[in-house]
mmCIF file of C-alpha atoms in Angstrom:
data_model
loop_
_atom_site.group_PDB
_atom_site.id
_atom_site.type_symbol
_atom_site.label_atom_id
_atom_site.label_comp_id
_atom_site.label_asym_id
_atom_site.label_seq_id
_atom_site.Cartn_x
_atom_site.Cartn_y
_atom_site.Cartn_z
ATOM 1 C CA MET A 2 -15.651 -15.102 -11.718
ATOM 2 C CA LEU A 3 -11.790 -15.503 -12.284
ATOM 3 C CA ASP A 4 -10.854 -19.084 -13.182
ATOM 4 C CA ILE A 5 -7.159 -20.195 -13.085
ATOM 5 C CA GLN A 6 -6.491 -23.585 -14.196
ATOM 6 C CA HIS A 7 -3.114 -25.089 -14.295
ATOM 7 C CA ILE A 8 -1.141 -22.058 -15.749
ATOM 8 C CA SER A 9 2.778 -22.130 -15.922
ATOM 9 C CA LEU A 10 5.339 -19.611 -16.861
ATOM 10 C CA SER A 11 9.604 -19.904 -16.976
ATOM 11 C CA TYR A 12 11.929 -17.370 -17.988
ATOM 12 C CA ASP A 13 15.267 -19.277 -19.015
ATOM 13 C CA VAL A 14 15.507 -21.739 -16.085
ATOM 14 C CA ILE A 15 13.813 -19.722 -13.783
ATOM 15 C CA VAL A 16 10.253 -21.208 -12.952
ATOM 16 C CA ALA A 17 7.991 -18.132 -12.065
ATOM 17 C CA LEU A 18 4.727 -19.948 -11.954
ATOM 18 C CA ASP A 19 4.489 -23.818 -11.830
ATOM 19 C CA ASP A 20 0.671 -25.442 -12.278
ATOM 20 C CA VAL A 21 -1.125 -22.570 -10.504
ATOM 21 C CA SER A 22 -4.996 -23.037 -9.880
ATOM 22 C CA LEU A 23 -6.838 -20.350 -8.397
ATOM 23 C CA ALA A 24 -10.671 -19.550 -8.489
ATOM 24 C CA VAL A 25 -11.988 -16.268 -7.154
ATOM 25 C CA LYS A 26 -15.838 -15.740 -6.887
ATOM 26 C CA ARG A 27 -17.745 -12.860 -7.632
ATOM 27 C CA ASN A 28 -17.851 -10.415 -4.510
ATOM 28 C CA GLU A 29 -14.796 -12.195 -3.049
ATOM 29 C CA THR A 30 -11.746 -10.795 -1.674
ATOM 30 C CA VAL A 31 -8.598 -13.143 -1.814
ATOM 31 C CA SER A 32 -5.079 -11.925 -0.685
ATOM 32 C CA ILE A 33 -2.148 -13.753 -2.164
ATOM 33 C CA ILE A 34 0.852 -13.408 0.387
ATOM 34 C CA GLY A 35 4.460 -15.376 0.147
ATOM 35 C CA PRO A 36 8.172 -14.515 0.120
ATOM 36 C CA THR A 37 9.513 -12.205 -2.523
ATOM 37 C CA GLY A 38 9.915 -13.998 -5.729
ATOM 38 C CA SER A 39 7.148 -16.602 -5.147
ATOM 39 C CA GLY A 40 5.159 -15.425 -8.145
ATOM 40 C CA LYS A 41 2.455 -13.269 -6.386
ATOM 41 C CA SER A 42 3.019 -10.458 -8.666
ATOM 42 C CA THR A 43 3.825 -12.615 -11.781
ATOM 43 C CA LEU A 44 -0.088 -14.158 -11.271
ATOM 44 C CA LEU A 45 -1.238 -10.750 -11.124
ATOM 45 C CA HIS A 46 0.246 -9.493 -14.480
ATOM 46 C CA CYS A 47 -0.983 -12.920 -16.040
ATOM 47 C CA ILE A 48 -4.730 -12.146 -14.989
ATOM 48 C CA SER A 49 -4.507 -8.615 -16.286
ATOM 49 C CA GLY A 50 -2.846 -9.975 -19.546
ATOM 50 C CA LEU A 51 0.290 -7.679 -19.082
ATOM 51 C CA VAL A 52 1.999 -11.313 -19.267
ATOM 52 C CA SER A 53 1.623 -14.337 -21.217
ATOM 53 C CA TYR A 54 1.659 -17.817 -19.491
ATOM 54 C CA GLU A 55 2.880 -20.749 -21.374
ATOM 55 C CA SER A 56 0.288 -23.099 -20.543
ATOM 56 C CA GLY A 57 -3.226 -23.617 -18.775
ATOM 57 C CA THR A 58 -6.181 -21.486 -18.881
ATOM 58 C CA LEU A 59 -7.361 -18.194 -17.383
ATOM 59 C CA THR A 60 -10.718 -16.702 -17.886
ATOM 60 C CA VAL A 61 -12.666 -13.614 -16.036
ATOM 61 C CA GLY A 62 -16.410 -14.087 -15.935
ATOM 62 C CA GLY A 63 -15.940 -16.950 -18.487
ATOM 63 C CA MET A 64 -14.090 -14.879 -21.231
ATOM 64 C CA ASN A 65 -10.444 -14.830 -21.880
ATOM 65 C CA PRO A 66 -9.064 -11.539 -20.559
ATOM 66 C CA ALA A 67 -7.522 -10.359 -23.937
ATOM 67 C CA GLU A 68 -11.441 -10.541 -25.463
ATOM 68 C CA LEU A 69 -12.575 -8.348 -22.223
ATOM 69 C CA PRO A 70 -13.064 -4.517 -23.131
ATOM 70 C CA ARG A 71 -10.338 -2.357 -21.573
ATOM 71 C CA GLY A 72 -10.929 -1.426 -18.244
ATOM 72 C CA ASP A 73 -12.812 -4.601 -17.257
ATOM 73 C CA ILE A 74 -10.167 -5.866 -15.110
ATOM 74 C CA GLY A 75 -8.502 -3.136 -13.231
ATOM 75 C CA MET A 76 -4.864 -3.112 -11.882
ATOM 76 C CA VAL A 77 -3.416 -0.645 -9.126
ATOM 77 C CA PHE A 78 0.410 -0.944 -9.402
ATOM 78 C CA GLN A 79 2.735 -0.263 -6.441
ATOM 79 C CA GLU A 80 4.010 2.709 -8.346
ATOM 80 C CA ASN A 81 0.401 4.076 -8.867
ATOM 81 C CA ASN A 82 1.363 5.448 -12.196
ATOM 82 C CA LEU A 83 -0.596 8.408 -12.261
ATOM 83 C CA PHE A 84 0.151 11.065 -15.224
ATOM 84 C CA PRO A 85 2.163 13.462 -13.593
ATOM 85 C CA HIS A 86 1.401 16.188 -15.843
ATOM 86 C CA MET A 87 -2.544 15.977 -15.258
ATOM 87 C CA THR A 88 -4.292 17.408 -11.997
ATOM 88 C CA VAL A 89 -6.045 14.468 -10.087
ATOM 89 C CA LEU A 90 -9.486 14.899 -12.058
ATOM 90 C CA GLN A 91 -7.720 14.881 -15.215
ATOM 91 C CA ASN A 92 -6.251 11.406 -14.501
ATOM 92 C CA MET A 93 -9.618 10.469 -13.069
ATOM 93 C CA THR A 94 -11.424 11.183 -16.368
ATOM 94 C CA VAL A 95 -8.805 10.598 -19.217
ATOM 95 C CA ALA A 96 -9.534 7.071 -19.801
ATOM 96 C CA PRO A 97 -13.543 6.870 -19.382
ATOM 97 C CA VAL A 98 -13.636 10.036 -22.167
ATOM 98 C CA HIS A 99 -11.015 8.828 -24.480
ATOM 99 C CA VAL A 100 -11.446 5.135 -24.415
ATOM 100 C CA HIS A 101 -15.147 4.565 -23.303
ATOM 101 C CA GLY A 102 -16.201 7.307 -25.092
ATOM 102 C CA ARG A 103 -18.088 8.642 -22.333
ATOM 103 C CA SER A 104 -19.183 12.391 -21.940
ATOM 104 C CA ARG A 105 -16.668 14.890 -19.960
ATOM 105 C CA SER A 106 -19.321 15.975 -17.675
ATOM 106 C CA GLU A 107 -20.629 12.985 -16.850
ATOM 107 C CA SER A 108 -16.917 11.342 -16.109
ATOM 108 C CA GLU A 109 -16.296 14.332 -14.177
ATOM 109 C CA ALA A 110 -19.562 13.935 -11.770
ATOM 110 C CA GLU A 111 -18.285 10.438 -11.163
ATOM 111 C CA ALA A 112 -14.785 10.940 -10.553
ATOM 112 C CA LEU A 113 -15.686 13.435 -7.963
ATOM 113 C CA GLU A 114 -17.871 10.976 -6.308
ATOM 114 C CA LEU A 115 -15.181 8.551 -6.130
ATOM 115 C CA LEU A 116 -12.542 11.119 -5.152
ATOM 116 C CA SER A 117 -15.048 12.097 -2.264
ATOM 117 C CA SER A 118 -15.328 8.371 -1.238
ATOM 118 C CA VAL A 119 -11.454 8.090 -0.723
ATOM 119 C CA GLY A 120 -11.183 11.467 0.734
ATOM 120 C CA MET A 121 -9.425 13.092 -1.995
ATOM 121 C CA TRP A 122 -12.085 15.441 -3.132
ATOM 122 C CA GLU A 123 -10.335 18.411 -1.824
ATOM 123 C CA ARG A 124 -7.172 17.692 -3.743
ATOM 124 C CA LYS A 125 -8.917 16.820 -7.210
ATOM 125 C CA GLY A 126 -6.810 19.995 -8.848
ATOM 126 C CA ALA A 127 -3.564 19.021 -7.450
ATOM 127 C CA TYR A 128 -1.033 17.428 -9.337
ATOM 128 C CA PRO A 129 0.462 14.104 -8.230
ATOM 129 C CA GLY A 130 3.780 15.423 -7.535
ATOM 130 C CA GLU A 131 1.960 17.497 -4.921
ATOM 131 C CA LEU A 132 0.429 14.552 -3.134
ATOM 132 C CA SER A 133 1.973 12.211 -0.602
ATOM 133 C CA LEU A 134 2.421 8.540 -1.524
ATOM 134 C CA GLY A 135 -0.725 7.471 0.081
ATOM 135 C CA GLN A 136 -2.785 9.944 -1.567
ATOM 136 C CA ARG A 137 -1.522 9.027 -5.019
ATOM 137 C CA GLN A 138 -2.207 5.497 -4.394
ATOM 138 C CA ARG A 139 -5.971 6.353 -3.271
ATOM 139 C CA VAL A 140 -6.346 8.213 -6.304
ATOM 140 C CA ALA A 141 -4.984 5.113 -8.433
ATOM 141 C CA ILE A 142 -7.531 3.034 -6.635
ATOM 142 C CA ALA A 143 -10.016 5.429 -7.543
ATOM 143 C CA ARG A 144 -8.834 6.108 -10.983
ATOM 144 C CA SER A 145 -9.259 2.105 -11.405
ATOM 145 C CA MET A 146 -12.898 1.904 -10.613
ATOM 146 C CA MET A 147 -13.660 4.707 -13.148
ATOM 147 C CA MET A 148 -13.791 2.142 -15.593
ATOM 148 C CA HIS A 149 -16.090 -0.063 -13.629
ATOM 149 C CA PRO A 150 -13.911 -3.316 -13.400
ATOM 150 C CA GLN A 151 -15.095 -6.463 -13.163
ATOM 151 C CA VAL A 152 -12.466 -7.631 -11.160
ATOM 152 C CA LEU A 153 -9.649 -5.121 -9.409
ATOM 153 C CA LEU A 154 -6.234 -6.469 -9.179
ATOM 154 C CA LEU A 155 -3.678 -4.525 -6.372
ATOM 155 C CA ASP A 156 -0.287 -5.106 -6.519
ATOM 156 C CA GLU A 157 1.480 -4.481 -3.251
ATOM 157 C CA PRO A 158 -0.702 -1.291 -2.637
ATOM 158 C CA THR A 159 0.396 -0.297 0.932
ATOM 159 C CA ALA A 160 4.483 -1.373 0.005
ATOM 160 C CA SER A 161 6.798 1.536 0.376
ATOM 161 C CA LEU A 162 4.270 3.948 2.288
ATOM 162 C CA ASP A 163 4.459 5.294 6.304
ATOM 163 C CA LEU A 164 2.267 3.636 8.583
ATOM 164 C CA VAL A 165 -0.682 6.443 8.374
ATOM 165 C CA SER A 166 -0.703 6.281 4.415
ATOM 166 C CA ALA A 167 -0.901 2.608 4.496
ATOM 167 C CA SER A 168 -3.616 3.052 7.007
ATOM 168 C CA GLU A 169 -5.575 5.420 4.947
ATOM 169 C CA VAL A 170 -5.176 2.938 1.781
ATOM 170 C CA ALA A 171 -5.923 0.062 3.802
ATOM 171 C CA ASP A 172 -9.412 2.113 4.708
ATOM 172 C CA VAL A 173 -10.200 2.610 1.080
ATOM 173 C CA ILE A 174 -9.763 -1.173 0.421
ATOM 174 C CA ARG A 175 -12.223 -2.082 3.303
ATOM 175 C CA GLY A 176 -14.534 0.582 1.587
ATOM 176 C CA LEU A 177 -14.315 -1.456 -1.717
ATOM 177 C CA LYS A 178 -15.030 -4.470 -0.073
ATOM 178 C CA LYS A 179 -18.120 -3.446 1.500
ATOM 179 C CA ASN A 180 -19.274 -2.238 -2.191
ATOM 180 C CA ASP A 181 -19.140 -5.720 -2.992
ATOM 181 C CA MET A 182 -16.065 -5.575 -5.436
ATOM 182 C CA THR A 183 -14.257 -8.479 -6.571
ATOM 183 C CA ILE A 184 -10.679 -8.031 -5.439
ATOM 184 C CA VAL A 185 -7.330 -9.996 -5.598
ATOM 185 C CA LEU A 186 -5.024 -8.499 -3.381
ATOM 186 C CA VAL A 187 -0.923 -9.200 -3.385
ATOM 187 C CA THR A 188 0.805 -7.915 -0.121
ATOM 188 C CA HIS A 189 3.252 -8.613 2.052
ATOM 189 C CA ASN A 190 1.415 -7.206 4.815
ATOM 190 C CA VAL A 191 -0.325 -10.113 6.619
ATOM 191 C CA ASP A 192 -2.310 -8.162 9.235
ATOM 192 C CA LEU A 193 -4.150 -6.404 6.120
ATOM 193 C CA ALA A 194 -4.571 -9.585 4.367
ATOM 194 C CA VAL A 195 -6.109 -10.967 7.226
ATOM 195 C CA GLU A 196 -8.427 -8.237 7.969
ATOM 196 C CA VAL A 197 -10.037 -7.694 4.593
ATOM 197 C CA SER A 198 -9.790 -10.961 3.018
ATOM 198 C CA ASP A 199 -12.379 -13.541 2.544
ATOM 199 C CA ARG A 200 -9.644 -15.918 1.610
ATOM 200 C CA ILE A 201 -6.230 -16.109 1.815
ATOM 201 C CA VAL A 202 -3.336 -17.815 -0.555
ATOM 202 C CA PHE A 203 0.100 -18.479 0.099
ATOM 203 C CA MET A 204 2.441 -19.072 -2.717
ATOM 204 C CA CYS A 205 5.896 -20.199 -2.662
ATOM 205 C CA ASP A 206 8.489 -21.095 -5.610
ATOM 206 C CA GLY A 207 5.697 -20.346 -8.134
ATOM 207 C CA LYS A 208 3.151 -22.636 -6.504
ATOM 208 C CA VAL A 209 -0.020 -22.265 -4.468
ATOM 209 C CA CYS A 210 1.057 -24.013 -1.148
ATOM 210 C CA GLU A 211 -1.678 -23.316 0.899
ATOM 211 C CA SER A 212 -5.509 -21.727 0.818
ATOM 212 C CA GLY A 213 -7.578 -21.170 3.706
ATOM 213 C CA THR A 214 -9.870 -18.686 5.572
ATOM 214 C CA PRO A 215 -7.956 -15.692 7.079
ATOM 215 C CA GLN A 216 -8.179 -17.290 10.636
ATOM 216 C CA GLN A 217 -6.825 -20.761 9.585
ATOM 217 C CA ILE A 218 -3.894 -19.311 7.596
ATOM 218 C CA SER A 219 -3.447 -16.924 10.454
ATOM 219 C CA ASP A 220 -3.725 -19.259 13.377
ATOM 220 C CA ASN A 221 -3.491 -22.786 12.260
ATOM 221 C CA PRO A 222 -1.588 -23.175 8.764
ATOM 222 C CA GLN A 223 -1.262 -26.853 7.911
ATOM 223 C CA ASP A 224 2.040 -26.316 5.183
ATOM 224 C CA GLN A 225 5.230 -25.750 7.309
ATOM 225 C CA ARG A 226 5.951 -23.222 4.483
ATOM 226 C CA THR A 227 3.028 -21.031 5.690
ATOM 227 C CA ARG A 228 3.840 -21.414 9.023
ATOM 228 C CA ASP A 229 7.103 -20.159 8.836
ATOM 229 C CA PHE A 230 6.246 -17.217 6.464
ATOM 230 C CA MET A 231 3.507 -15.921 9.330
ATOM 231 C CA THR A 232 6.051 -16.212 12.047
ATOM 232 C CA SER A 233 8.392 -14.267 10.350
ATOM 233 C CA ALA A 234 5.951 -11.833 8.881
ATOM 234 C CA ARG A 235 4.750 -10.825 12.460
ATOM 235 C CA CYS A 236 8.175 -10.681 14.180
ATOM 236 C CA LEU A 237 11.081 -8.822 14.235
ATOM 237 C CA VAL A 238 14.110 -10.971 13.512
ATOM 238 C CA TYR A 239 17.869 -9.483 13.532
ATOM 239 C CA GLU A 240 20.944 -11.167 13.386
ATOM 240 C CA VAL A 241 23.723 -9.553 16.014
ATOM 241 C CA LYS A 242 27.375 -10.611 14.594
ATOM 242 C CA SER A 243 29.614 -9.021 16.613
ATOM 243 C CA GLU A 244 30.255 -6.651 19.553
ATOM 244 C CA GLN A 245 30.105 -3.934 16.967
ATOM 245 C CA TYR A 246 26.528 -4.330 15.756
ATOM 246 C CA ASP A 247 24.726 -1.507 14.010
ATOM 247 C CA HIS A 248 22.942 -0.341 17.403
ATOM 248 C CA PRO A 249 21.050 2.636 15.482
ATOM 249 C CA GLU A 250 19.228 0.224 12.993
ATOM 250 C CA LEU A 251 18.644 -2.228 15.689
ATOM 251 C CA ASN A 252 16.600 0.626 17.656
ATOM 252 C CA ALA A 253 14.772 1.611 14.041
ATOM 253 C CA ARG A 254 13.733 -1.785 13.264
ATOM 254 C CA ILE A 255 12.313 -2.012 16.997
ATOM 255 C CA GLU A 256 10.382 1.357 16.488
ATOM 256 C CA HIS A 257 8.947 -0.103 12.966
ATOM 257 C CA PHE A 258 7.928 -3.561 14.311
ATOM 258 C CA CYS A 259 6.039 -1.333 17.210
ATOM 259 C CA GLY A 260 4.464 0.950 14.869
ATOM 260 C CA ARG A 261 3.431 -1.970 12.702
ATOM 261 C CA TYR A 262 1.168 -2.990 15.904
ATOM 262 C CA ARG A 263 0.351 0.710 16.939
ATOM 263 C CA LEU A 264 2.287 0.378 20.145
ATOM 264 C CA GLY A 265 3.105 3.704 21.765
ATOM 265 C CA THR A 266 6.760 5.155 22.232
ATOM 266 C CA ARG A 267 6.863 4.265 25.691
ATOM 267 C CA THR A 268 6.471 0.473 24.345
ATOM 268 C CA VAL A 269 9.414 1.351 21.880
ATOM 269 C CA HIS A 270 11.662 2.552 24.610
ATOM 270 C CA SER A 271 10.940 -0.380 26.805
ATOM 271 C CA ILE A 272 11.806 -3.061 24.141
ATOM 272 C CA GLN A 273 14.781 -1.159 23.367
ATOM 273 C CA LEU A 274 15.906 -0.826 26.657
ATOM 274 C CA VAL A 275 15.543 -4.580 27.509
ATOM 275 C CA VAL A 276 17.091 -5.311 24.406
ATOM 276 C CA GLU A 277 20.251 -3.125 25.048
ATOM 277 C CA GLU A 278 20.616 -4.562 28.762
ATOM 278 C CA LEU A 279 20.368 -8.323 27.205
ATOM 279 C CA LEU A 280 22.964 -7.528 24.473
ATOM 280 C CA ASN A 281 25.196 -5.751 27.320
ATOM 281 C CA ILE A 282 25.069 -8.873 29.256
ATOM 282 C CA LEU A 283 25.415 -11.593 26.559
ATOM 283 C CA PRO A 284 28.722 -12.323 24.524
ATOM 284 C CA LEU A 285 28.031 -11.054 21.016
ATOM 285 C CA GLU A 286 31.887 -12.187 19.456
ATOM 286 C CA GLU A 287 30.246 -15.363 17.883
ATOM 287 C CA GLY A 288 27.024 -13.721 17.093
ATOM 288 C CA LEU A 289 23.338 -14.559 18.036
ATOM 289 C CA THR A 290 19.649 -14.083 16.484
ATOM 290 C CA LEU A 291 17.382 -11.896 18.330
ATOM 291 C CA THR A 292 13.533 -12.065 17.715
ATOM 292 C CA VAL A 293 10.799 -9.935 18.768
ATOM 293 C CA SER A 294 7.056 -10.989 18.615
ATOM 294 C CA LYS A 295 3.656 -10.292 20.414
ATOM 295 C CA SER A 296 2.020 -13.140 22.439
ATOM 296 C CA ARG A 297 -0.939 -14.465 21.145
ATOM 297 C CA ASP A 298 -3.147 -12.881 23.928
ATOM 298 C CA ASP A 299 -1.595 -9.437 23.188
ATOM 299 C CA ILE A 300 -0.521 -8.887 26.945
ATOM 300 C CA HIS A 301 3.157 -9.432 26.617
ATOM 301 C CA LEU A 302 5.966 -8.896 24.118
ATOM 302 C CA LEU A 303 8.402 -11.687 23.677
ATOM 303 C CA ILE A 304 12.194 -11.538 23.351
ATOM 304 C CA ASP A 305 13.754 -14.580 22.168
ATOM 305 C CA ILE A 306 17.480 -15.003 21.655
ATOM 306 C CA SER A 307 19.441 -17.913 20.031
ATOM 307 C CA MET A 308 23.163 -18.400 20.086
ATOM 308 C CA PRO A 309 25.582 -21.009 20.208
ATOM 309 C CA PHE A 310 26.104 -23.687 22.891
ATOM 310 C CA SER A 311 27.534 -22.240 26.363
ATOM 311 C CA GLU A 312 27.593 -23.905 29.392
ATOM 312 C CA THR A 313 27.582 -20.178 31.280
ATOM 313 C CA ASP A 314 24.007 -19.068 32.585
ATOM 314 C CA TYR A 315 24.246 -15.722 31.598
ATOM 315 C CA LEU A 316 21.078 -14.550 33.192
ATOM 316 C CA ASP A 317 21.666 -16.269 36.326
ATOM 317 C CA GLU A 318 22.250 -14.008 39.351
ATOM 318 C CA GLU A 319 25.054 -15.698 40.543
ATOM 319 C CA SER A 320 26.888 -15.404 37.428
ATOM 320 C CA VAL A 321 25.854 -12.449 35.558
ATOM 321 C CA SER A 322 28.130 -10.225 34.292
ATOM 322 C CA ASP A 323 26.523 -6.556 34.769
ATOM 323 C CA ASP A 324 24.626 -6.212 38.000
ATOM 324 C CA LEU A 325 22.731 -3.061 36.678
ATOM 325 C CA SER A 326 21.710 -4.532 33.649
ATOM 326 C CA TYR A 327 20.375 -7.526 35.186
ATOM 327 C CA THR A 328 18.224 -5.543 37.616
ATOM 328 C CA ILE A 329 16.742 -3.431 34.766
ATOM 329 C CA ILE A 330 15.728 -6.317 32.841
ATOM 330 C CA ARG A 331 14.484 -8.297 36.160
ATOM 331 C CA GLY A 332 12.550 -5.189 36.906
ATOM 332 C CA MET A 333 10.988 -4.734 33.510
ATOM 333 C CA CYS A 334 10.182 -8.490 32.693
ATOM 334 C CA ASP A 335 7.831 -11.144 34.043
ATOM 335 C CA SER A 336 9.843 -13.969 33.363
ATOM 336 C CA ILE A 337 12.894 -15.066 32.091
ATOM 337 C CA GLU A 338 13.936 -18.601 30.974
ATOM 338 C CA GLU A 339 17.453 -19.918 29.537
ATOM 339 C CA GLY A 340 18.343 -23.254 28.083
ATOM 340 C CA THR A 341 19.536 -25.417 25.615
ATOM 341 C CA ASP A 342 17.754 -27.083 22.809
ATOM 342 C CA GLU A 343 18.167 -30.472 21.222
ATOM 343 C CA SER A 344 20.619 -29.074 18.492
ATOM 344 C CA GLY A 345 22.729 -27.577 21.372
ATOM 345 C CA ASP A 346 22.140 -23.966 20.786
ATOM 346 C CA LYS A 347 21.396 -21.855 23.578
ATOM 347 C CA HIS A 348 18.169 -20.090 24.026
ATOM 348 C CA ILE A 349 16.896 -17.105 26.275
ATOM 349 C CA HIS A 350 13.040 -16.186 26.487
ATOM 350 C CA VAL A 351 11.971 -13.187 27.940
ATOM 351 C CA GLU A 352 8.541 -11.636 28.609
ATOM 352 C CA ILE A 353 8.198 -7.850 28.917
ATOM 353 C CA ARG A 354 5.481 -7.037 31.721
ATOM 354 C CA GLY A 355 2.432 -5.735 30.383
ATOM 355 C CA ASP A 356 2.265 -2.858 32.540
ATOM 356 C CA VAL A 357 5.763 -1.636 31.473
ATOM 357 C CA LEU A 358 4.215 -1.757 27.833
#
């Protein structure tokens, strides 16, 4: 369906795409993940024809995208780009009527059916400004389907959405997959990519670094850059640089991390309390790095702290600086390990008990 061979693109001295090759089969869902600036969205724009690449070849259904009828490549942007002065139904029908020359009655009938499939039938008379961001994105996806595209491109469709709205859009994507759509999804949401994809492609520095099944990329990536990205994408990493660290921001980041995994309020408060008591015991003047992650068995939440070398065992019962903080940490955690790595950095590893969560 989609065949990309050795395409490259540069902006002055910046290499946006570097000899990228990728094939997507008919009815396959492929997610492209990677850090910001890796070339993911640029590649999508090349597929859609919005951006011209400098070398290589790109075909959709054996044809150059420029030769395809309008709408054969559907694209949904992060910003959704609905016409603000048109109702939902008008947004849905304007292109089929004025571009494809279809009758208004036929277009409205199909539009209502699609709106029903994405849960937006009741809002058919609303204007985009009256909708939530997630609702607008669902309308944008349905609108792209009105053109009967050969391939649908989704550029960060859940970015900037709250958890509920992101879940709504994810549900729509799952429905498209069930209907045998050919989909290329660019996303930072690795959990969404793992859930909906037949294949995941990891990009970095304008190159395709690794491609594999969701299970392989999730559990056993071969490229170190993929491993690093998957780890960071699923963890909360926070730098504490002094005793005057931003406590409200850290608590908000913990709440957001827990929200991604649908962990409840009790879990949020448990992690916040353990982190607060740990930082109350540890010296902060030289800084430290805090990492919160889930265990592979999903039973424990893990807190890791990396800090400059010190001969002091801060969580040793004999030398702990605050008995109350130490008692709280011990009471809420299954295990506490403290040691030094080969580089000399101090590491503290804490596992929060499952029954606390």
